[in-house]
Structure formats: C-alpha cells, structure tokens
Short mmCIF file of C-alpha atoms in Angstrom, two decimals:
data_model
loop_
_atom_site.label_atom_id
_atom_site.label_comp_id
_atom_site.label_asym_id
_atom_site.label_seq_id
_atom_site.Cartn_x
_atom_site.Cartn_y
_atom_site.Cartn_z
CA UNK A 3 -16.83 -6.00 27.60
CA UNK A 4 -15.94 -2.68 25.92
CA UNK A 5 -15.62 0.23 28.08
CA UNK A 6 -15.24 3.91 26.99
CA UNK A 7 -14.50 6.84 28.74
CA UNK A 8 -14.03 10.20 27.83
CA UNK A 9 -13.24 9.65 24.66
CA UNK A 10 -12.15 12.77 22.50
CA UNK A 11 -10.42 12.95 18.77
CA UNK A 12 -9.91 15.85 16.56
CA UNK A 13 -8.60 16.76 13.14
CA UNK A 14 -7.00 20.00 13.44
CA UNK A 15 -9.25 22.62 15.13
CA UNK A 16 -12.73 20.40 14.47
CA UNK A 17 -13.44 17.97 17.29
CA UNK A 18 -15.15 14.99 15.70
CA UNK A 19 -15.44 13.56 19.02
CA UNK A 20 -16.71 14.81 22.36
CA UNK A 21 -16.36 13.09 25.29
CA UNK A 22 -17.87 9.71 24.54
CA UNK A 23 -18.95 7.46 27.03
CA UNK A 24 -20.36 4.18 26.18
CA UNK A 25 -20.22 0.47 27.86
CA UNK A 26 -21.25 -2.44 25.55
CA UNK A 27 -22.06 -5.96 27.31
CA UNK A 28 -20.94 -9.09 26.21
CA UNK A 29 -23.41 -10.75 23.71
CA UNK A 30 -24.73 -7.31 22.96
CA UNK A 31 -25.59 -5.81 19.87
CA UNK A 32 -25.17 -1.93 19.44
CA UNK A 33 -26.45 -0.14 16.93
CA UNK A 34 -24.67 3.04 16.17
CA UNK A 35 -26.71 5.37 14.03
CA UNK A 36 -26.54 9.37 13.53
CA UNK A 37 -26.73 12.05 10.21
CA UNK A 38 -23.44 12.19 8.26
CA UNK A 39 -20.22 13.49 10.15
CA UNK A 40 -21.74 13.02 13.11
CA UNK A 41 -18.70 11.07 14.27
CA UNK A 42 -20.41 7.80 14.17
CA UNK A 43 -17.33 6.07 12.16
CA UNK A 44 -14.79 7.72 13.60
CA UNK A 45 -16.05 6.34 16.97
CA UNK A 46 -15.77 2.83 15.93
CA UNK A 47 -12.63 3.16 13.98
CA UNK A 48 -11.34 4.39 17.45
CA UNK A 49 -12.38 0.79 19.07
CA UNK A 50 -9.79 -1.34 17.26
CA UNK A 51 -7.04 2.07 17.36
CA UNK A 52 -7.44 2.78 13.31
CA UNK A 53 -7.83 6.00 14.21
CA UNK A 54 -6.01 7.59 17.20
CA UNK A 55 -7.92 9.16 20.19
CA UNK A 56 -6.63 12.63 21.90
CA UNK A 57 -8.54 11.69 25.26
CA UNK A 58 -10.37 9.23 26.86
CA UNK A 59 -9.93 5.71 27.95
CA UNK A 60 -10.64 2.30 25.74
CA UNK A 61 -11.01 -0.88 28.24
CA UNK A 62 -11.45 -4.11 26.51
CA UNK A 63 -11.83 -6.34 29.34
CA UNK A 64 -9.39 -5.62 31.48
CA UNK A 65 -6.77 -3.94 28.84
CA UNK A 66 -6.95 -0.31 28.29
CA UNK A 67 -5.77 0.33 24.94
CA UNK A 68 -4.57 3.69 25.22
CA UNK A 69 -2.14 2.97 27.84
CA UNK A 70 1.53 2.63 26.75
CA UNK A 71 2.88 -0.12 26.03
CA UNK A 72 -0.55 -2.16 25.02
CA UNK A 73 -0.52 -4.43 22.51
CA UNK A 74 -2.03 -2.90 19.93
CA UNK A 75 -1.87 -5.81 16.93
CA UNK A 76 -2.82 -8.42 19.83
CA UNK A 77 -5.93 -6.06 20.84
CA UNK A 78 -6.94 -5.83 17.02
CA UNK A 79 -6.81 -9.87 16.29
CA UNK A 80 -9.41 -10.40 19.09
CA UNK A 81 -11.71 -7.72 17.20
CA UNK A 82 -13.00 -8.15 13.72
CA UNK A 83 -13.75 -5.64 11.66
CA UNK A 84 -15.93 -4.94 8.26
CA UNK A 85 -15.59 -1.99 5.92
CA UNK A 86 -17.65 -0.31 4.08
CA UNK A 87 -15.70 -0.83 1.21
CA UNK A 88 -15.04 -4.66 1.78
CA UNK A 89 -11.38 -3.92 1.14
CA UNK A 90 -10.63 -7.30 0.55
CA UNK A 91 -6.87 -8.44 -0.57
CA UNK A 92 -7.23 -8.20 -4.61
CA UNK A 93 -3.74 -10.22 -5.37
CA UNK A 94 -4.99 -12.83 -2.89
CA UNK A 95 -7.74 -15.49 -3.45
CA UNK A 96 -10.93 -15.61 -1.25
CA UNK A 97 -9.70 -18.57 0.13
CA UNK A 98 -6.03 -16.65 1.08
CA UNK A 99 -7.64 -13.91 2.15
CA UNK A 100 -9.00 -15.70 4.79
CA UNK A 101 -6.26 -18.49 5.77
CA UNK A 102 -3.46 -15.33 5.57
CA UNK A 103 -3.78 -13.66 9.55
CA UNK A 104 -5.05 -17.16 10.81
CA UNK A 105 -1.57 -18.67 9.95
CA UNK A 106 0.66 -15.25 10.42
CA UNK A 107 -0.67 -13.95 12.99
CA UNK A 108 -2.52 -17.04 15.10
CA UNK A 109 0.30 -19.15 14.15
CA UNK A 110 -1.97 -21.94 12.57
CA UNK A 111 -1.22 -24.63 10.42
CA UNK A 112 -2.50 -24.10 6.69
CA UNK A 113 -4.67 -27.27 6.73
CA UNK A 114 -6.26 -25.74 9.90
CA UNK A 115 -7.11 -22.54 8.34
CA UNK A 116 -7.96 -23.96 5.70
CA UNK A 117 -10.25 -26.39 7.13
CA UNK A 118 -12.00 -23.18 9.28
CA UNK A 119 -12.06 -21.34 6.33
CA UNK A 120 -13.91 -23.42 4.10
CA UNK A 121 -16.29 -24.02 7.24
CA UNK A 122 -16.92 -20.25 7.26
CA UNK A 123 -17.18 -19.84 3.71
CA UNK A 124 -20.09 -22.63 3.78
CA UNK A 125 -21.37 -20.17 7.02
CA UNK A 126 -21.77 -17.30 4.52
CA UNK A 127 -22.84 -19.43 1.40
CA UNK A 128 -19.62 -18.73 -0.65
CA UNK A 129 -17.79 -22.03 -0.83
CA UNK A 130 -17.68 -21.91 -4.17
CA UNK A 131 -15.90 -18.52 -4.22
CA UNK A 132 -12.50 -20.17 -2.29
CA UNK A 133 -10.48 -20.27 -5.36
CA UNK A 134 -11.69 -17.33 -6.91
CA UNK A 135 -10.09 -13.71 -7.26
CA UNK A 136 -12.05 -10.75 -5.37
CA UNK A 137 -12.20 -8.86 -8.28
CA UNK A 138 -15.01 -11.40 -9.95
CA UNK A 139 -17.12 -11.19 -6.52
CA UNK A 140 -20.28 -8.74 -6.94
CA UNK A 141 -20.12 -6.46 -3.98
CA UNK A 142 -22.52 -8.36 -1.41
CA UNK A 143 -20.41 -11.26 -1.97
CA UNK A 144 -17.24 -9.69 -1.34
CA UNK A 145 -18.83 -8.49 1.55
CA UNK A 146 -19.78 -11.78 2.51
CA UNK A 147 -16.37 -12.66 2.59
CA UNK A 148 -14.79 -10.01 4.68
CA UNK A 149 -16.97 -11.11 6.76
CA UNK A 150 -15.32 -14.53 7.15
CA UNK A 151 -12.35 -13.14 6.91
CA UNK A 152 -12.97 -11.11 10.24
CA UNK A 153 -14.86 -14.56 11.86
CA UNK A 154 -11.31 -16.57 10.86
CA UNK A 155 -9.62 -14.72 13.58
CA UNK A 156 -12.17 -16.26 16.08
CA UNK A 157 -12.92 -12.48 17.30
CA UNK A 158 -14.49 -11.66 21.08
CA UNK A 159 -16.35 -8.81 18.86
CA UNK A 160 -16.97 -7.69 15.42
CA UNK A 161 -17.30 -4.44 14.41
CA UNK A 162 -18.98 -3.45 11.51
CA UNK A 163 -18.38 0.10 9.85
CA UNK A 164 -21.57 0.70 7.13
CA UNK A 165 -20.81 -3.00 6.19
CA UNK A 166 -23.96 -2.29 3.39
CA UNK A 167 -23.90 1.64 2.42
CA UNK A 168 -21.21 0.61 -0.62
CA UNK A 169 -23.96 -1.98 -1.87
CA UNK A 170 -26.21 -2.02 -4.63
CA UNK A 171 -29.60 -2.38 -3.18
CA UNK A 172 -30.53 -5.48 -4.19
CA UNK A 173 -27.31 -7.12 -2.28
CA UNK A 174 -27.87 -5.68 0.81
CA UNK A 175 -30.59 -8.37 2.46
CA UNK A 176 -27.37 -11.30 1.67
CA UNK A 177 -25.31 -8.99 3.79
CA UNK A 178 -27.36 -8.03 6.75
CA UNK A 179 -28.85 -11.74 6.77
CA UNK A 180 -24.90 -12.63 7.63
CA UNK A 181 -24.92 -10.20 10.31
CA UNK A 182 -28.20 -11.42 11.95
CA UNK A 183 -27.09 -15.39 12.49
CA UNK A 184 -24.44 -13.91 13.81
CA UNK A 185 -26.01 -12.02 16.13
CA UNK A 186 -27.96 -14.83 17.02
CA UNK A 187 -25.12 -16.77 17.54
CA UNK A 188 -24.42 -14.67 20.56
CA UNK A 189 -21.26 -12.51 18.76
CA UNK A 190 -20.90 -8.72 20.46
CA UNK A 191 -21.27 -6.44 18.04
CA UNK A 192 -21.10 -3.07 17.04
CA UNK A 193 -22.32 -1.78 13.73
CA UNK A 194 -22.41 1.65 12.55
CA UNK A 195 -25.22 1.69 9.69
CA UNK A 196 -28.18 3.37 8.31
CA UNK A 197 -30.24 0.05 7.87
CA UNK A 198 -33.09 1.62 10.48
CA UNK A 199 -34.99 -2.03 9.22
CA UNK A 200 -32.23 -3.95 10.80
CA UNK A 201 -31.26 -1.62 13.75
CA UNK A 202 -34.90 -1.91 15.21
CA UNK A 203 -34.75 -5.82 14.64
CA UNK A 204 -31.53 -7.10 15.32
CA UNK A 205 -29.88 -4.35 17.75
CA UNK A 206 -29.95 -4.66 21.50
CA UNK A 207 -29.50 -1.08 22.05
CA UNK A 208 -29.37 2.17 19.80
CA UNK A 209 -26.62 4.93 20.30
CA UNK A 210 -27.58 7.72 18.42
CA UNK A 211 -24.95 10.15 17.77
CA UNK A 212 -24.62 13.75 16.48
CA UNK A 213 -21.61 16.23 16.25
CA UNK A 214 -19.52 13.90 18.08
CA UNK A 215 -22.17 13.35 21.06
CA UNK A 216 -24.22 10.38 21.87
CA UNK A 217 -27.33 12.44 22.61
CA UNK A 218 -29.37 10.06 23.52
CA UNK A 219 -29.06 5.45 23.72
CA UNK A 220 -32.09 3.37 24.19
CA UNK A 221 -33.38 0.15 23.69
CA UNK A 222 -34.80 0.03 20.06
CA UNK A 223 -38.40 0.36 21.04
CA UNK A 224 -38.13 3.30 23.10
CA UNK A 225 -35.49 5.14 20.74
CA UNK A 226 -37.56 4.74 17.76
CA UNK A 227 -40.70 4.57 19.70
CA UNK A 228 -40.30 7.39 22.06
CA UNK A 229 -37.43 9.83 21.12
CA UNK A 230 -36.61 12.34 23.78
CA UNK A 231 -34.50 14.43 22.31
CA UNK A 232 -35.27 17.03 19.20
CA UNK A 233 -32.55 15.99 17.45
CA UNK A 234 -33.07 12.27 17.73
CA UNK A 235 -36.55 13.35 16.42
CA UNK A 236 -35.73 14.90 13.41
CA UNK A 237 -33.39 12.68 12.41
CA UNK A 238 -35.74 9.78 12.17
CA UNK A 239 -38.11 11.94 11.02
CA UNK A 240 -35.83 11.99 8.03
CA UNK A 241 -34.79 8.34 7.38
CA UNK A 242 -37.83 6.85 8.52
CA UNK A 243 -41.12 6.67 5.92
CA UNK B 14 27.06 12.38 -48.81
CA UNK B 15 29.09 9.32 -48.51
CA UNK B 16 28.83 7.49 -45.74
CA UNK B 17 31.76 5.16 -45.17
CA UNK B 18 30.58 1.79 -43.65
CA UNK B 19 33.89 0.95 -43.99
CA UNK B 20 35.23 2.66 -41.08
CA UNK B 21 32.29 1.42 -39.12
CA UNK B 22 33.09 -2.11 -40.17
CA UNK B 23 36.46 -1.11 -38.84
CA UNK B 24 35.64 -0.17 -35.72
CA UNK B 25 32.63 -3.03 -34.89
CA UNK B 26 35.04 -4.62 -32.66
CA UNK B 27 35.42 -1.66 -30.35
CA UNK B 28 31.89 -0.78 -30.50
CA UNK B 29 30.70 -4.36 -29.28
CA UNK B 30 32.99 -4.07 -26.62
CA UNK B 31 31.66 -0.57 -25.73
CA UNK B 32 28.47 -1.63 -25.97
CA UNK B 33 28.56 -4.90 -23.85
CA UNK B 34 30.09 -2.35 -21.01
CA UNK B 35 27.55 -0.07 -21.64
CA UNK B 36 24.67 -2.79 -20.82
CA UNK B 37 26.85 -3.80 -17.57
CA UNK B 38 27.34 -0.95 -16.46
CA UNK B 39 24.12 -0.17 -16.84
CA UNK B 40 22.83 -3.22 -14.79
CA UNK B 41 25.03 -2.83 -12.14
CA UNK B 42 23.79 0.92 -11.88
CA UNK B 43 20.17 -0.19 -11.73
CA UNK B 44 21.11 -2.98 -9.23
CA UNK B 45 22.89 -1.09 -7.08
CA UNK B 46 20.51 2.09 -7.45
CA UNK B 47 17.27 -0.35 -6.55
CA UNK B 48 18.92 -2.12 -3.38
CA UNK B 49 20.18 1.93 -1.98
CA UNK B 50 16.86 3.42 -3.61
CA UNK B 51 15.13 0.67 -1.23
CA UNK B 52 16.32 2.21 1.80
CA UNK B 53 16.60 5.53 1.11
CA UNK B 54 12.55 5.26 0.02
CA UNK B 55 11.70 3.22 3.57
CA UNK B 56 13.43 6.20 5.04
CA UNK B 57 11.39 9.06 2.91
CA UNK B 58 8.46 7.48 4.18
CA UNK B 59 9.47 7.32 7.84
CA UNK B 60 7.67 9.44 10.04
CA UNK B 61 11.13 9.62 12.22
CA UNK B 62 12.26 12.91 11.29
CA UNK B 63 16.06 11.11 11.62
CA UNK B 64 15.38 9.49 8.97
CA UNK B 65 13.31 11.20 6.62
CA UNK B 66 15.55 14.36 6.68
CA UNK B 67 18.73 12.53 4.90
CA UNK B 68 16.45 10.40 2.41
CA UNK B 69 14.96 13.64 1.71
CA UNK B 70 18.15 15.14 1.12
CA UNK B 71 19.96 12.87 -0.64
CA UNK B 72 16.70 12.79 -3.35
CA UNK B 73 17.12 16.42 -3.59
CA UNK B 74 20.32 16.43 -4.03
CA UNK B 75 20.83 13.87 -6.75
CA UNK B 76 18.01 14.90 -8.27
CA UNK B 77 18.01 18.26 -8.85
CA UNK B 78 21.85 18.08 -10.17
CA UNK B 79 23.33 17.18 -13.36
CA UNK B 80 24.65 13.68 -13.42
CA UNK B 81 27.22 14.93 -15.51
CA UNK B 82 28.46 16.91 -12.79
CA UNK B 83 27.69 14.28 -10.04
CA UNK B 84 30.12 12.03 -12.46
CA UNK B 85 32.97 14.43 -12.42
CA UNK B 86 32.65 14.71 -8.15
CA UNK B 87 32.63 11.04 -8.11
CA UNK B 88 35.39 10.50 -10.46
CA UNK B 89 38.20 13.00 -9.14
CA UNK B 90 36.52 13.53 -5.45
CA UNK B 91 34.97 10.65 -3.93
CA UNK B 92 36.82 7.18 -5.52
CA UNK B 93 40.34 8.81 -4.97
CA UNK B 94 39.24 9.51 -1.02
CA UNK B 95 38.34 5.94 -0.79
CA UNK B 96 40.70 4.54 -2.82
CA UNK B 97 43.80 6.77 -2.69
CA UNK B 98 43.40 6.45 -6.59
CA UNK B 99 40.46 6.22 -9.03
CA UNK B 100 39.20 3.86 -11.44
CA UNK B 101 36.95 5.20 -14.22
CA UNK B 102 34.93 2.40 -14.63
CA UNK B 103 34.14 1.69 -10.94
CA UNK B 104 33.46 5.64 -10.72
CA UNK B 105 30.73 5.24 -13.32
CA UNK B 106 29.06 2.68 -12.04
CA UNK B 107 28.99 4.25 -8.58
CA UNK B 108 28.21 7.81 -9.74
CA UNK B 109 25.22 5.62 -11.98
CA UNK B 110 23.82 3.63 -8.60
CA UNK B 111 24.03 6.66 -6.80
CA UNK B 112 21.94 8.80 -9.12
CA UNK B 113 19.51 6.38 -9.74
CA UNK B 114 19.41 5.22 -6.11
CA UNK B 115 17.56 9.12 -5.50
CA UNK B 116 15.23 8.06 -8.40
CA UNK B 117 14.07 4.44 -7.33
CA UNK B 118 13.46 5.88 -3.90
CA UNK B 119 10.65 7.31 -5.24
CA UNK B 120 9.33 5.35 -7.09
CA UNK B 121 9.19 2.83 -4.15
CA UNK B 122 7.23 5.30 -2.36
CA UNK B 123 5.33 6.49 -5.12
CA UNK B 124 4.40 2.55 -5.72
CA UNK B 125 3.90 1.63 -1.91
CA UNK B 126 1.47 5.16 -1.38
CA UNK B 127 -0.61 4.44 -4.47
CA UNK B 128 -2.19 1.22 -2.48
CA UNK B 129 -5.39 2.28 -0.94
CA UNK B 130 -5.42 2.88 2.74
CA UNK B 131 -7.95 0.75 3.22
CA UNK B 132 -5.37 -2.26 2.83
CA UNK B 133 -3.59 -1.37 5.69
CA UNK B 134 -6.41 -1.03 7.26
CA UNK B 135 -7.82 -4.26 6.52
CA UNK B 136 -4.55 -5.78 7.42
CA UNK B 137 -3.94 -4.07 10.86
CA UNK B 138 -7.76 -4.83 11.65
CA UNK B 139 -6.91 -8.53 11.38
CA UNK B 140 -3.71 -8.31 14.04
CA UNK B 141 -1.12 -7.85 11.51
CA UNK B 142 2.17 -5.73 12.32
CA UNK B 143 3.13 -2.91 9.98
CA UNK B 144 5.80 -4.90 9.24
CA UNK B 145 3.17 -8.12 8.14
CA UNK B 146 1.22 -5.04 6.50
CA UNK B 147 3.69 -4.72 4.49
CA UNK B 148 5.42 -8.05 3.53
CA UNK B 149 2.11 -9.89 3.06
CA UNK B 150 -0.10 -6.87 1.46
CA UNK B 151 1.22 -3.84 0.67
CA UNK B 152 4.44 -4.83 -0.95
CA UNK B 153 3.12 -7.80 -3.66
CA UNK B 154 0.47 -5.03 -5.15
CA UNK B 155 3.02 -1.95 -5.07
CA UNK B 156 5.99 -4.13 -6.76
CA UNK B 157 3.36 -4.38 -9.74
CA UNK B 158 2.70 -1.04 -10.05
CA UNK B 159 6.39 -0.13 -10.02
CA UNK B 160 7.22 -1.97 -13.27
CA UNK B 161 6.70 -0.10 -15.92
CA UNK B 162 8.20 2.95 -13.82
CA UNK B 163 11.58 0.89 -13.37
CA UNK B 164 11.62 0.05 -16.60
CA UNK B 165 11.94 3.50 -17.67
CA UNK B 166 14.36 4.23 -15.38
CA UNK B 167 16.44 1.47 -16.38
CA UNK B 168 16.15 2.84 -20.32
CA UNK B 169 17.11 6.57 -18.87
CA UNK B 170 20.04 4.88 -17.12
CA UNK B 171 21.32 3.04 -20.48
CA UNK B 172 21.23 6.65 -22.18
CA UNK B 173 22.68 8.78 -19.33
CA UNK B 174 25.41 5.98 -19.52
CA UNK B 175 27.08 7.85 -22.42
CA UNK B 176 27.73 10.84 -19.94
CA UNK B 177 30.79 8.46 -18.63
CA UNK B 178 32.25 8.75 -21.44
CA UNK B 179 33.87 12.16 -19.97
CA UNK B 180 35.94 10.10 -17.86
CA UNK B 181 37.28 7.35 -20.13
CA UNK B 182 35.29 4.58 -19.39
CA UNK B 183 35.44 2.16 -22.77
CA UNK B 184 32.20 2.08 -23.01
CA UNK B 185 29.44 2.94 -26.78
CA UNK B 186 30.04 6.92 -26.66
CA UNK B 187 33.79 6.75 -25.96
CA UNK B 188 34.41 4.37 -28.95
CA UNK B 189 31.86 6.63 -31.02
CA UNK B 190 33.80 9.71 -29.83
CA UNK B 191 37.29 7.95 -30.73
CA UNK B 192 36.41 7.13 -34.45
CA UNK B 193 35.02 10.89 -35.01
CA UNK B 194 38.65 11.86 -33.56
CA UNK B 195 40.26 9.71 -35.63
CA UNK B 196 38.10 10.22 -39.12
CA UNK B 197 37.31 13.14 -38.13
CA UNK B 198 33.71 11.97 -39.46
CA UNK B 199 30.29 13.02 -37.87
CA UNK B 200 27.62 10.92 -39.00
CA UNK B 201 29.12 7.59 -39.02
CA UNK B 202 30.39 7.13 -35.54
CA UNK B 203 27.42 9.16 -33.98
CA UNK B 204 24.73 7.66 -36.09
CA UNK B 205 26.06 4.16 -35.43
CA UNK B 206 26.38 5.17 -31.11
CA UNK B 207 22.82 6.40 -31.73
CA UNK B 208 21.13 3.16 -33.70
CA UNK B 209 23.04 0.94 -31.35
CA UNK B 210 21.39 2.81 -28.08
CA UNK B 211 17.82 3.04 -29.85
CA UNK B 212 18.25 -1.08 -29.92
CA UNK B 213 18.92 -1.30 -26.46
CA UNK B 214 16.41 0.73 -25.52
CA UNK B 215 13.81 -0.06 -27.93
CA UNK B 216 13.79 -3.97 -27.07
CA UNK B 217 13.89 -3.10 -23.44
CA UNK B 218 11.15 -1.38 -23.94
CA UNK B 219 10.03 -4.85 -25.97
CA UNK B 220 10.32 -6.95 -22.96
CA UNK B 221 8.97 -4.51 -20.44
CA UNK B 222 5.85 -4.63 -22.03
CA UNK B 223 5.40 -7.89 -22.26
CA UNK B 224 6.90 -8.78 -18.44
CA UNK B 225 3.92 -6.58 -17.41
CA UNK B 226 1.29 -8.30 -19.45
CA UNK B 227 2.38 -11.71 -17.93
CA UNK B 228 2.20 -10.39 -14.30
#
C-alpha cells in the first residue's frame, strides 16, 4: 500500500535520513520506534509530504508522490494524520474542527459531516465535547479528537506521529485504547511512538530506526524477543524494565 | 500668564473643521494603507524572489525615511506627474496610505507567522490547499492577534497627520499654526491642537481596548 524507496532528507550538511526502504501492507500496523533524532518523525512526516524528501521514491498505490505534478493536497486527504501536539483548530469548535475538510475539501453537505462527525465523536467517547472549544479539552481528549478529525476524511491510512508523548500519564491508556479499535477495525497504520506496551501488542511489524537507518524490522516477537543487532539491543535495553 | 480662551473660542470653528479632516484623512490613510499593506505583506512572505524583493523594498524604503520627507516627494513629485497638477489634500492622504501601507505589511506578516506551524500542518494533513490553510485557519487566529497592533498604528497615523500641515492641507495643525501666526500666541493654539489630538487618540485607544475584549 505504501512503498518507499531510497528515501533520503537532510537539513543542511546533517542527513536525517539515509536511504530508507520500507513497504507497509494494507491492513498493517507498523510500529516505528528508535532513540531520539534517530529520524523516526521525520520519516513519517515525509509519508504525507510535510516535510520534503531530497531522494527516494514515495508510492501510495499506484501514485508516486514525488513525481511532478502529483497531487499533493489529494494524496494528503486519503492519509490521516495525528500530532504529537494534537494541534487542534483553537477558534473552531470540536464539532467544526471535524465537519471543516469534510465539507471544503470532500465537498460534503454540512448535515453529512455533521451526521459522521457526531458518529465519530460517539467512536471516541467525546459526544459531549461537539460544542465545546479545544481549549477546555484535557490533553487525551483533545487527542481523542484529532483523532476523529483525521477518521472524518475517511483515510486509506492514518499516521500517527507520538500521538501520546505530549500526554500526562494518566491520559495516555484513553488515547492508545482509540488507536487499538482502530487497528482492529482493519485501518493501516503507521505510528511512530515510544509506547513499547502497545508496540508489542497492537503492531504487526516493528521498524526500528537509528541515525536515519532502519537497522533492523521484525515481527514484534522476534524484535523484542530476539534482537539481532547491538544497537537494537541496547536500545531496548534502555526503555524496557 | 493669561491665557486667552477668547481667541480659541474664536477660532473653534476652524479647528472642528481641521479636526473632522484630520480624522478622515486619517481613515482613509489607514484604509488605504491596510488594503496596499495586504499585498505588499502576501508578497514579503512569498518565497518567489519576484515578489519578495519589491515588498521588501518598498518596507525599507518607507520605513526607514521620514514621512515628512516622503510628504514633500508626494506633494511636488508624484501627484503633479499623475495629475499634471497637485492637490494637497489628495497628496496627504496618499503620502499617509503609502507610509502606512510599509507598516501594515508587517504587521500582517508579523500576525500570520506568530500562528504555530503546527496549524498548517494540521490543515495540509487534512487535504487542504495553502490557499484553504489560510482562509479557513490561519487567517481568523492572525486577524486577532493583529488588533491591538493596528490600533496603534492607526493612533501613530492620527499624530503623523499633523506633518501635512507643511503642505496646506486644512486640517488640526494648520488651523493651530494659523492662529499662532495671527496672535502670534504659543500656548493657546498649540495647547488646544495638542488636547484635541490626545482626545482622539486617547478614546481610540478607549475603544481598542474594549473591541479586543469582545473578540
């Protein structure tokens, strides 16, 4: 469903990414995980062109992104994404933020985005939240939300970039419960997170990544059970107790 | 000292008159300047070097010159090249949109680049255009931020209004000016120009900050 090849982007003289090569199926669930600055973000960011590869190919089904002439906003509504810091629309209510792309971009009617978005809000337990501003969410609610707000687009994938790492601890299990129906559901996903808990029990496969490789990618068992490489092995050394 | 309100009373005619003419002009100057200062901002922020070269320029230049002299250019230079003659008043108000056309520009970019990143991002990650970005997102937060910033550029405009005085428009400082010719008096007609400016601007100031508490 996703295909990259090649894939190289640098700020200046330091090369964040190096050659990248990954495939991701449809239905999957990849689990991107790696020390800070090991490119991890920067990789996903790539996926939906936020940030601007040097090299490298994108495909996304049959479109490859970095081609000229692609387009790029067209590419982006089939792929939702989450931030780590929610970013949600503060002059908009929950309920707008949601309905807004749906009806500019999709071309709906109101009462249908409305209708869809009031369906996902119930999805994520916020419906009470539609006529509220973001500002009076706690953070794993308004986290909640951005997730519907990506799911209103009716995405082919979702990517999610440390949708928990801005959270207080106590509001993370709300989040990453969101993310597992959803992965049940059968949505392709790719997550960049530190949640090792919910890499090993939701993720299909684990891409571990360091100064802009992917040194090693394995089914959760066998990258958490069996690590080949040193590096893999000292990093969970570190983040798992 | 005797201060002789009677030559103020006198002359209250003139300086409502002035003083009505120094609010329009004033408004049209801030008008004009905001619609210009619009574009000339959109093309500061252009990455097209076409475009950001001239916005950048024409900032520079009407900012880092006096208005006073800018007046005089577009008084006896640039009216009578359009015009074949000039017309004080309609020099004013151009040499006052021009001016503050260079300082709106920035604050439209100032208020646009203070939104977080992470806006645009949001918005582009859910298929918008840049143009979308900006109608739907960007622009209704910035437009609050700029407020209180074109508020005080409309109270520096209302102020640097008495610099077209030079030229003989009617307006508060030229009636101020003709009384001290004509009494040869200092503190009446400059006091009075001075208390009748500190009311515009004061309750400007008034209303500013309570349009911004309401939005």
């Amino acid at each position: 469903m996703i295909r990259v090849k090649g894939l190289s982007k640098s700020y200046g003289s330091h090369t964040v990414l190096k050659e990248i090569n990954a495939d991701i199926m449809p239905k999957e669930v990849v689990v991107v995980i790696g020390p800070s600055g090991s490119g991890k973000s920067t990789f996903l960011r790539c996926l939906n062109l936020l940030e601007k590869p040097e090299k490298g190919e994108i495909w996304i089904e049959n479109t490859q992104l970095l081609a000229k002439g692609t387009d790029i906003p067209k590419i982006r509504a089939e792929m939702g994404m989450v931030f780590q810091q929610f970013n949600l629309f503060p002059h908009m209510k929950v309920l707008d933020n949601i309905t807004l792309s749906p009806v500019r971009v999709l071309g709906r009617t109101p009462e249908q985005a409305r209708t869809k978005a009031m369906e996902l809000l119930r999805k994520v337990g916020l419906e009470s939240k539609a006529d509220v501003y973001p500002a009076s969410l706690s953070g794993g609610q308004a986290q909640r939300v951005a997730i519907a707000r990506a799911l209103a687009m009716e995405p082919k994938i979702m990517l999610f970039d440390e949708p928990t790492s801005a959270l207080d601890p106590e509001m993370v299990g709300e989040v990453l419960g969101v993310m597992k129906t959803l992965a049940q559901e059968g949505m392709t996903m790719v997550v960049v997170t530190h949640e090792m808990g919910f890499a090993r029990e939701v993720g299909d496969r684990i891409l571990f990544m360091d100064e802009g490789y992917v040194v090693e990618e394995g089914k959760p068992e066998e990258l958490f059970g069996q690590p080949k490489h040193e590096r893999t092995k000292s990093f969970l050394s570190k983040v798992l107790h | 000292m005797d201060f002789r309100f009677d030559i103020v009373y006198e002359y209250a005619p003139l300086l409502l008159k002035g003083t009505l003419l120094t609010i329009w002009i004033s408004l049209l100057g801030i008008l004009f300047g905001s619609i210009l200062g619009l574009v000339i901002g959109l093309g500061k922020m252009s990455p097209k070097r076409i475009l950001n070269f001239p916005a950048s320029a024409y900032i520079n230049f009407f900012r880092g010159t006096p208005l006073l002299v800018q007046v005089l250019i577009v008084h006896f230079g640039v009216v009578p090249a359009i015009y074949g003659s000039t017309n004080s008043i309609i020099a004013a108000v151009l040499a006052l949109s021009l001016n503050s056309a260079a300082y709106t520009a920035e604050i439209y970019r100032a208020g646009i680049q203070s939104i977080d990143k992470g806006q645009r991002e949001a918005a582009y990650s859910l298929g918008m255009t840049n143009r979308q970005a900006m109608r739907h997102i960007i622009i209704p937060q910035a437009v609050k931020r700029m407020i209180p910033a074109f508020g005080n550029e409309f109270i520096v405009l209302i102020k640097d209004s008495s610099l077209v005085s030079i030229i003989a428009v009617p307006e508060l400082m030229y009636w101020g000016k003709a009384m001290q010719t004509q009494y040869y008096k200092i503190w009446e007609p400059y006091l009075t120009a001075a208390l009748i400016y500190f009311i515009l601007t004061y309750s400007l100031n008034k209303l500013l900050g309570y349009i911004e508490r309401k939005v």
